[in-house]
PDB file of C-alpha atoms in Angstrom:
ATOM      1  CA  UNK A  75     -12.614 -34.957  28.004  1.00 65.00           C
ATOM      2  CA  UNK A  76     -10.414 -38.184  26.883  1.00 85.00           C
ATOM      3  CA  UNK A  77      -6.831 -38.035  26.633  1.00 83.00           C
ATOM      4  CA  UNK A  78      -7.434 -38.763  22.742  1.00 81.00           C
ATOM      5  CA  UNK A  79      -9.769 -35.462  22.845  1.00 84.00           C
ATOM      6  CA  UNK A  80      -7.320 -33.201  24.037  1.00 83.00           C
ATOM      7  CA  UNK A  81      -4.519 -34.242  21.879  1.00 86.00           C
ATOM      8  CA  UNK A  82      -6.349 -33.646  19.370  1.00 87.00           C
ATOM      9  CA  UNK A  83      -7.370 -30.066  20.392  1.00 88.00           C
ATOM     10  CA  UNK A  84      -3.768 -29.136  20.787  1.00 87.00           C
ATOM     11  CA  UNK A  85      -2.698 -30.660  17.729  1.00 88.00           C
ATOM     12  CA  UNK A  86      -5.173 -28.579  15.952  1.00 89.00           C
ATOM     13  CA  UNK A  87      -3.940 -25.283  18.404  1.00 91.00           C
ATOM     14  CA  UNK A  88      -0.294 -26.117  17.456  1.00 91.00           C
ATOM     15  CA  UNK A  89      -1.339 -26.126  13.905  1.00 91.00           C
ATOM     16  CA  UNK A  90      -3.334 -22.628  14.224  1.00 93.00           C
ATOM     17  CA  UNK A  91      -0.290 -21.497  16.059  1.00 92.00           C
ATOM     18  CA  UNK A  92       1.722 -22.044  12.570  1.00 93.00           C
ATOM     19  CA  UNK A  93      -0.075 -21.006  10.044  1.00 93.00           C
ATOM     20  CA  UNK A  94      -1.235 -17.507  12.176  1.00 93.00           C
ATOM     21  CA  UNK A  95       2.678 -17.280  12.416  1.00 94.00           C
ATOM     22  CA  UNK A  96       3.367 -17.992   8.677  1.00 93.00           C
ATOM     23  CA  UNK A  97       0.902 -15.473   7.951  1.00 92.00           C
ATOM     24  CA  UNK A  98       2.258 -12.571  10.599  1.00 93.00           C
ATOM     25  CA  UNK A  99       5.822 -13.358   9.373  1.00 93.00           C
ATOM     26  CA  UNK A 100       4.871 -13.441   5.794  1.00 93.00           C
ATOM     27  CA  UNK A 101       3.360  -9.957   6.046  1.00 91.00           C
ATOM     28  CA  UNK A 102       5.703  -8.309   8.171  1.00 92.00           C
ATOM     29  CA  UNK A 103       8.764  -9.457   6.110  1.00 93.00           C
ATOM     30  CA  UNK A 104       7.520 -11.394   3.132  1.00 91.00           C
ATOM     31  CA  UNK A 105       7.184 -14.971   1.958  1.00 90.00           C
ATOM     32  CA  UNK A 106      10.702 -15.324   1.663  1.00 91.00           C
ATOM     33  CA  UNK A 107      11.573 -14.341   5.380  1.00 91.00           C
ATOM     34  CA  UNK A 108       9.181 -17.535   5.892  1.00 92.00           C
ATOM     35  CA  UNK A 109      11.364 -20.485   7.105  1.00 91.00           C
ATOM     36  CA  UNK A 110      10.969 -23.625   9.103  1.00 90.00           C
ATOM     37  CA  UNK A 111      13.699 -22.297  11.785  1.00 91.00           C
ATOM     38  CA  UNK A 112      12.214 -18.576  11.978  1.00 93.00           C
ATOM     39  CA  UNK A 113       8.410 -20.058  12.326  1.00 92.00           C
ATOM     40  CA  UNK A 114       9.632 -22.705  15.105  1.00 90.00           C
ATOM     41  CA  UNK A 115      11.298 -19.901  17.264  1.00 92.00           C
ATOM     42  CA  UNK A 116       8.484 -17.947  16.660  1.00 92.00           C
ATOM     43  CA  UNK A 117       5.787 -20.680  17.675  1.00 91.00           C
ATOM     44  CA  UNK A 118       8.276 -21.885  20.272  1.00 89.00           C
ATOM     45  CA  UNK A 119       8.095 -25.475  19.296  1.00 89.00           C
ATOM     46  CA  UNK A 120      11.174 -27.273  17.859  1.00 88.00           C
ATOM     47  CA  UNK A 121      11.522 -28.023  13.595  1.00 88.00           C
ATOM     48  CA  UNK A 122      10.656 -31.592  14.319  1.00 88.00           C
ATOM     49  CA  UNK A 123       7.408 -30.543  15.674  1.00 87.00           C
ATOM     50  CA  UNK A 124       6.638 -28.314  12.477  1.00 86.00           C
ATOM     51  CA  UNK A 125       6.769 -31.238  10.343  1.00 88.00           C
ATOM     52  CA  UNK A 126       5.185 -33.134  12.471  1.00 88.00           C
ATOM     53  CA  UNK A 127       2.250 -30.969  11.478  1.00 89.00           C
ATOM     54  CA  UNK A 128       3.568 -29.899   7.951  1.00 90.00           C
ATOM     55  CA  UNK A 129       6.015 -31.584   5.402  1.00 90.00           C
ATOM     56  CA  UNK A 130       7.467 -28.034   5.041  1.00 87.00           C
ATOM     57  CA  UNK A 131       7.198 -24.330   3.956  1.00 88.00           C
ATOM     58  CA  UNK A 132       5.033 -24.929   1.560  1.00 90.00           C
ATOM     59  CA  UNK A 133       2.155 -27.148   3.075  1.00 92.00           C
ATOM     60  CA  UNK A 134       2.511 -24.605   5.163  1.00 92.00           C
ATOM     61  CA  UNK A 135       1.955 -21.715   2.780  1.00 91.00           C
ATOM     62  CA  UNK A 136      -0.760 -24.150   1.341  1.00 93.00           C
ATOM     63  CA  UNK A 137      -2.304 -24.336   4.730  1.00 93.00           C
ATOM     64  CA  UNK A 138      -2.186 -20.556   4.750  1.00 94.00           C
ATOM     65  CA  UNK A 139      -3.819 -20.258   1.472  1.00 94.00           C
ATOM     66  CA  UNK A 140      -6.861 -21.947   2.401  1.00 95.00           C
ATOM     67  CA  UNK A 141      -7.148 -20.109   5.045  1.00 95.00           C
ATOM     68  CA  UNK A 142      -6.776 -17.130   2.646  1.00 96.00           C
ATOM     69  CA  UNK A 143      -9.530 -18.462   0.609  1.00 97.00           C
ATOM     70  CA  UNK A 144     -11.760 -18.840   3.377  1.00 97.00           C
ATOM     71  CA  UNK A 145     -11.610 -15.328   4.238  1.00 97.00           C
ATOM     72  CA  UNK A 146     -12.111 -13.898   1.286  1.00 98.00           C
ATOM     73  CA  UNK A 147     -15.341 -16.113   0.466  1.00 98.00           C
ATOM     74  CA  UNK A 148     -16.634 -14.508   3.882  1.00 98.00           C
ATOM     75  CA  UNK A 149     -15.567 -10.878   2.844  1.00 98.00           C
ATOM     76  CA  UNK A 150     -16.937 -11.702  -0.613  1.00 98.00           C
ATOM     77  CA  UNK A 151     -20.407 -13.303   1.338  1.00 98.00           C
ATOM     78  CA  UNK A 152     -20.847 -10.093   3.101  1.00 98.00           C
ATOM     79  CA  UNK A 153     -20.189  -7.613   0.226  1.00 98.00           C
ATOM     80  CA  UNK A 154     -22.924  -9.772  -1.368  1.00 97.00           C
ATOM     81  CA  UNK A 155     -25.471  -9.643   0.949  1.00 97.00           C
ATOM     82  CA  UNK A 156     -25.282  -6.109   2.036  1.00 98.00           C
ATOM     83  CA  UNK A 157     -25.921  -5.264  -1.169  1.00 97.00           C
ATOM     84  CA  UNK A 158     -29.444  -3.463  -2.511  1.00 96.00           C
ATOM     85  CA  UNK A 159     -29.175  -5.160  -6.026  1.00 96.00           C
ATOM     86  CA  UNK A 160     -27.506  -6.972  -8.402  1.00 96.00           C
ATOM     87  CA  UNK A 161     -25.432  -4.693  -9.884  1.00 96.00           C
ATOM     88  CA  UNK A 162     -24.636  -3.553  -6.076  1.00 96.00           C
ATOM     89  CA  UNK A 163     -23.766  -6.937  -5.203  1.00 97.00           C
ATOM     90  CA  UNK A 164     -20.885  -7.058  -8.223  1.00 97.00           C
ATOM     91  CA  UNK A 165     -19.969  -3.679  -7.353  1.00 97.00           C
ATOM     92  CA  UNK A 166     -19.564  -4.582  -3.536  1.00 97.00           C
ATOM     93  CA  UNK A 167     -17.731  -8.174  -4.170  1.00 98.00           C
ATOM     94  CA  UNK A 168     -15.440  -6.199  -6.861  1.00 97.00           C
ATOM     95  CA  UNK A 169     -14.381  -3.757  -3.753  1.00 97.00           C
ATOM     96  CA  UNK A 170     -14.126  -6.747  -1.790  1.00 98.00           C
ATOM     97  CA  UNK A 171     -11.772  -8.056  -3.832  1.00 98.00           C
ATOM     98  CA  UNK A 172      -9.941  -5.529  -4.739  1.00 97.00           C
ATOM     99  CA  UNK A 173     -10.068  -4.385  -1.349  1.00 97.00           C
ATOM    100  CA  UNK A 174      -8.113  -8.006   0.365  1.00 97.00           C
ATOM    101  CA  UNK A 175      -5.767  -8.227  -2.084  1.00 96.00           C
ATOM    102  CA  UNK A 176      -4.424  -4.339  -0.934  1.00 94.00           C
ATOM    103  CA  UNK A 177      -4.834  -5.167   2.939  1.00 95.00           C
ATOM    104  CA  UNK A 178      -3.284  -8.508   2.865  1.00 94.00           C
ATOM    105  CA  UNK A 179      -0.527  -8.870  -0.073  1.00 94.00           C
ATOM    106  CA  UNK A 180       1.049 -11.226   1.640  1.00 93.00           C
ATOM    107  CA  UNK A 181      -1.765 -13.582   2.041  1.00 94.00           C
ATOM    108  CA  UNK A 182      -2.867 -12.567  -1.790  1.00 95.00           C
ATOM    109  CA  UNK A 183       0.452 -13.736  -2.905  1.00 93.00           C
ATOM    110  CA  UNK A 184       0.027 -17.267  -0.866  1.00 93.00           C
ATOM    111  CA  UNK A 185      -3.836 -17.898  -2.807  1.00 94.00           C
ATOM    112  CA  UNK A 186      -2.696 -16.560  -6.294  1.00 92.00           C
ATOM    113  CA  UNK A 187       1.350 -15.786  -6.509  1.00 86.00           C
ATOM    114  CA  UNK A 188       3.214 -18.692  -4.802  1.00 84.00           C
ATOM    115  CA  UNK A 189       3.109 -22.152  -6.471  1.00 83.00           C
ATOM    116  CA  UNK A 190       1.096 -24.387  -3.589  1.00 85.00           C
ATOM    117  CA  UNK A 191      -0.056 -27.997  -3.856  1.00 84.00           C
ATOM    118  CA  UNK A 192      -3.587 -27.081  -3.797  1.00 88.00           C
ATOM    119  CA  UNK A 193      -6.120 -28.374  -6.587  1.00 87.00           C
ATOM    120  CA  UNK A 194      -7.815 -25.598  -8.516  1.00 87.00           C
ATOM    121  CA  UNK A 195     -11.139 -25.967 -10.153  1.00 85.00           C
ATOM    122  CA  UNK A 196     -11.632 -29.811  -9.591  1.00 89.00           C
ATOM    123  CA  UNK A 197     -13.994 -31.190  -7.218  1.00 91.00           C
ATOM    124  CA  UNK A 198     -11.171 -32.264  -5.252  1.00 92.00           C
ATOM    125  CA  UNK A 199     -10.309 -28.736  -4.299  1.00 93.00           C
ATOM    126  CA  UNK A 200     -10.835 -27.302  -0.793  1.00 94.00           C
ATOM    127  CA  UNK A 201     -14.081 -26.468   0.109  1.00 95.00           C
ATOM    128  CA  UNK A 202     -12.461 -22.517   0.707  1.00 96.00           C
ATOM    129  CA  UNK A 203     -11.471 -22.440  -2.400  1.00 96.00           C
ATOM    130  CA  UNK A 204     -15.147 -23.317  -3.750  1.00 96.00           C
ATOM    131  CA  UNK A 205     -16.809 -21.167  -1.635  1.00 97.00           C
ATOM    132  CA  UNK A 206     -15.224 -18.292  -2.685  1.00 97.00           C
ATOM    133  CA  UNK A 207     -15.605 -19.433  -6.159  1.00 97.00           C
ATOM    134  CA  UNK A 208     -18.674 -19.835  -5.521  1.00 97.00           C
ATOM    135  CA  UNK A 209     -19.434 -15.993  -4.294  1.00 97.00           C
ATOM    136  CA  UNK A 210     -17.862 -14.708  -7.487  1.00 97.00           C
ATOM    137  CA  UNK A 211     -20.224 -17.112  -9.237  1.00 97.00           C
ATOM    138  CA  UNK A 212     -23.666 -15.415  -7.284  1.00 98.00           C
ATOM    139  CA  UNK A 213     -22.643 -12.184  -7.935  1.00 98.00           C
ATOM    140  CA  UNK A 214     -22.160 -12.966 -11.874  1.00 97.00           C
ATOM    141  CA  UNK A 215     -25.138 -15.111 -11.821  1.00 97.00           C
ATOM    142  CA  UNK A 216     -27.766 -12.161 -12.320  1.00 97.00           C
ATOM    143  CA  UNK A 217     -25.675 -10.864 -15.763  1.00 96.00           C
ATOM    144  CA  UNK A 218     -24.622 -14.155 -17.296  1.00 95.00           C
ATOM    145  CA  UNK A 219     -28.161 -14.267 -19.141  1.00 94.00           C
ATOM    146  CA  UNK A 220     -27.463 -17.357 -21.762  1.00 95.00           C
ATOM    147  CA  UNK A 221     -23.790 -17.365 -20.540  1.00 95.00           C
ATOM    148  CA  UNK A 222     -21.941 -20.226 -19.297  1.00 97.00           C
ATOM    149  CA  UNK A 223     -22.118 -19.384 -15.690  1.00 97.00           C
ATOM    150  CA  UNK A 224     -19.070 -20.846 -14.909  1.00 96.00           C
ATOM    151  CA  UNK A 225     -16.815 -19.442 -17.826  1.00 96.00           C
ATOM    152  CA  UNK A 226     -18.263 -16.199 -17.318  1.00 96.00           C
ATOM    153  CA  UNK A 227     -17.158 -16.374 -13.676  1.00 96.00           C
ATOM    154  CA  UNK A 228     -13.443 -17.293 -14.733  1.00 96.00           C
ATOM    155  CA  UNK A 229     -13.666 -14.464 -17.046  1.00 96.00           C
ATOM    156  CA  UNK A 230     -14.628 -11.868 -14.155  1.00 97.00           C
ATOM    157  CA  UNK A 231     -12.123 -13.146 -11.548  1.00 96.00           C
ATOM    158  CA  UNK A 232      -9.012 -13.244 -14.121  1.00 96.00           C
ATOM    159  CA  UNK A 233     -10.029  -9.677 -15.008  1.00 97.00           C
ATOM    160  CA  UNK A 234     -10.109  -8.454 -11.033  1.00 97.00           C
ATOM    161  CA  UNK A 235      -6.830 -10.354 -10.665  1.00 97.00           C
ATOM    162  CA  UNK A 236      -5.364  -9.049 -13.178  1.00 96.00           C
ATOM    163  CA  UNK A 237      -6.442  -5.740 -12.343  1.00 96.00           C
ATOM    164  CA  UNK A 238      -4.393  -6.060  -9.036  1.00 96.00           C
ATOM    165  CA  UNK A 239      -1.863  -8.239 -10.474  1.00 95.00           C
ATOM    166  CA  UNK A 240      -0.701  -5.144 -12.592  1.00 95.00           C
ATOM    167  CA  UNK A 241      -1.396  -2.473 -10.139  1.00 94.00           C
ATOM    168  CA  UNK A 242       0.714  -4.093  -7.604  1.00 92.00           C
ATOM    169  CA  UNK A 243       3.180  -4.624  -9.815  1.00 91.00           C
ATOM    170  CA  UNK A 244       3.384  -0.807 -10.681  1.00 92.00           C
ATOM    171  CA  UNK A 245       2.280  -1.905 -14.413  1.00 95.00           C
ATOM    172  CA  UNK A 246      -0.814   0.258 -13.945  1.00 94.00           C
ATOM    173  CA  UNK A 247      -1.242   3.376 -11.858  1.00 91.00           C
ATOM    174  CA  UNK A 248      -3.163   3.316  -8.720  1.00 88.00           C
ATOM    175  CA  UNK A 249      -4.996   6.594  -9.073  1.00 91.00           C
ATOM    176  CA  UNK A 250      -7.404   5.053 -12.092  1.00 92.00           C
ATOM    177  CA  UNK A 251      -8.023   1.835  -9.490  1.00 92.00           C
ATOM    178  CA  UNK A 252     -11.879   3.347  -8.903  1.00 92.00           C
ATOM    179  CA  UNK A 253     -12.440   4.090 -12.899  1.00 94.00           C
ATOM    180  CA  UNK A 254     -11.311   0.273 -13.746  1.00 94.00           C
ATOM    181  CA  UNK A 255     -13.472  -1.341 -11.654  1.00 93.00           C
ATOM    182  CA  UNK A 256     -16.744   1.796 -13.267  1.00 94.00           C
ATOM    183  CA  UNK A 257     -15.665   0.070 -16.837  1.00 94.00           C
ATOM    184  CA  UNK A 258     -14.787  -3.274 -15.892  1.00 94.00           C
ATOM    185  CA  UNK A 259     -18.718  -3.702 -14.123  1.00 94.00           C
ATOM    186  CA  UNK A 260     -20.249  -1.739 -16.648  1.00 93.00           C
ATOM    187  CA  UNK A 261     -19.104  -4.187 -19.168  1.00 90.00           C
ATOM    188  CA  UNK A 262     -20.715  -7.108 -17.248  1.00 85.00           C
ATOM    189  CA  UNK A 263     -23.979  -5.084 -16.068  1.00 85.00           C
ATOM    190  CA  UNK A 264     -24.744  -3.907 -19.515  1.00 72.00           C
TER     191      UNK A 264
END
């Protein structure tokens, strides 16, 4: 292994270190409890080194969110796939959303609730960010019919995010959570 090599391997475990401490803090305590100063005790590295990585809290919370994205395209992937048929697979990825935003609000609020210097919906966005695009988009694609694909994709993902957008928020109760998601996927399997 070169000198180069390695520096670059601990570069990229420094940054890992950062954003999985970001991401801890951030759910423990909330995005606000999030600072440069808290994160380099945490990571035990000194400020200068976090912006040696990161111009500050939010390329780090950006850095976090594409992580965020990445995870959910694999939760979404899975749903997907384990699926028997097409209206399982919207079912499942529905769940799956649903289902991440509840375990990880925190990490929710990084992708969809903080304002982030990430591109949305251009090609120069992430390729996270596409991919879980992207498994929305498969599971819609058996019920668009003559559809725009794409628009009817945007339609289904503002109505799951809105769906936990105003459940979170206390704007809807929890206990009808189940019968949303019946009417909201009967609507698109009908």
């Amino acid at each position: 292994m070169t000198i180069r090599t390695r520096r670059e391997r601990e570069r990229a475990e420094r940054e890992a270190l950062i954003i999985t401490a970001a991401r801890e803090l951030a759910e423990a305590e909330g995005w606000d409890a999030v600072t440069t100063r808290r994160l380099a005790e945490r990571v035990e590295y000194s400020q200068p080194v976090l912006y040696s990585h990161f111009k500050g809290k939010d390329a780090i919370m950006a850095a976090v969110a594409v992580e965020g994205f990445a995870d959910l395209a694999e939760e979404l992937r899975a749903a997907r796939a384990a699926a028997p048929d097409a209206r399982g697979a919207l079912a499942g990825v529905s769940a799956a959303y649903t289902g991440f935003a509840e375990r990880r609000p925190a990490l929710y609020d990084a992708m969809f609730g903080q304002s982030v210097d990430l591109p949305f919906a251009t090609p120069q966005a992430p390729a996270a960010l596409h991919a879980s695009f992207g498994e929305l988009a498969e599971a819609v694609r058996p019920h668009a019919g003559d559809d725009d694909l794409g628009l009817l994709t945007e339609m289904f993902w503002a109505a799951l995010h809105g769906l936990v957008t105003l459940t979170r928020g206390g704007r809807l109760p929890p206990g009808r959570h189940a019968d949303r998601l019946a009417f909201l996927l009967a609507r698109f399997t009908n």
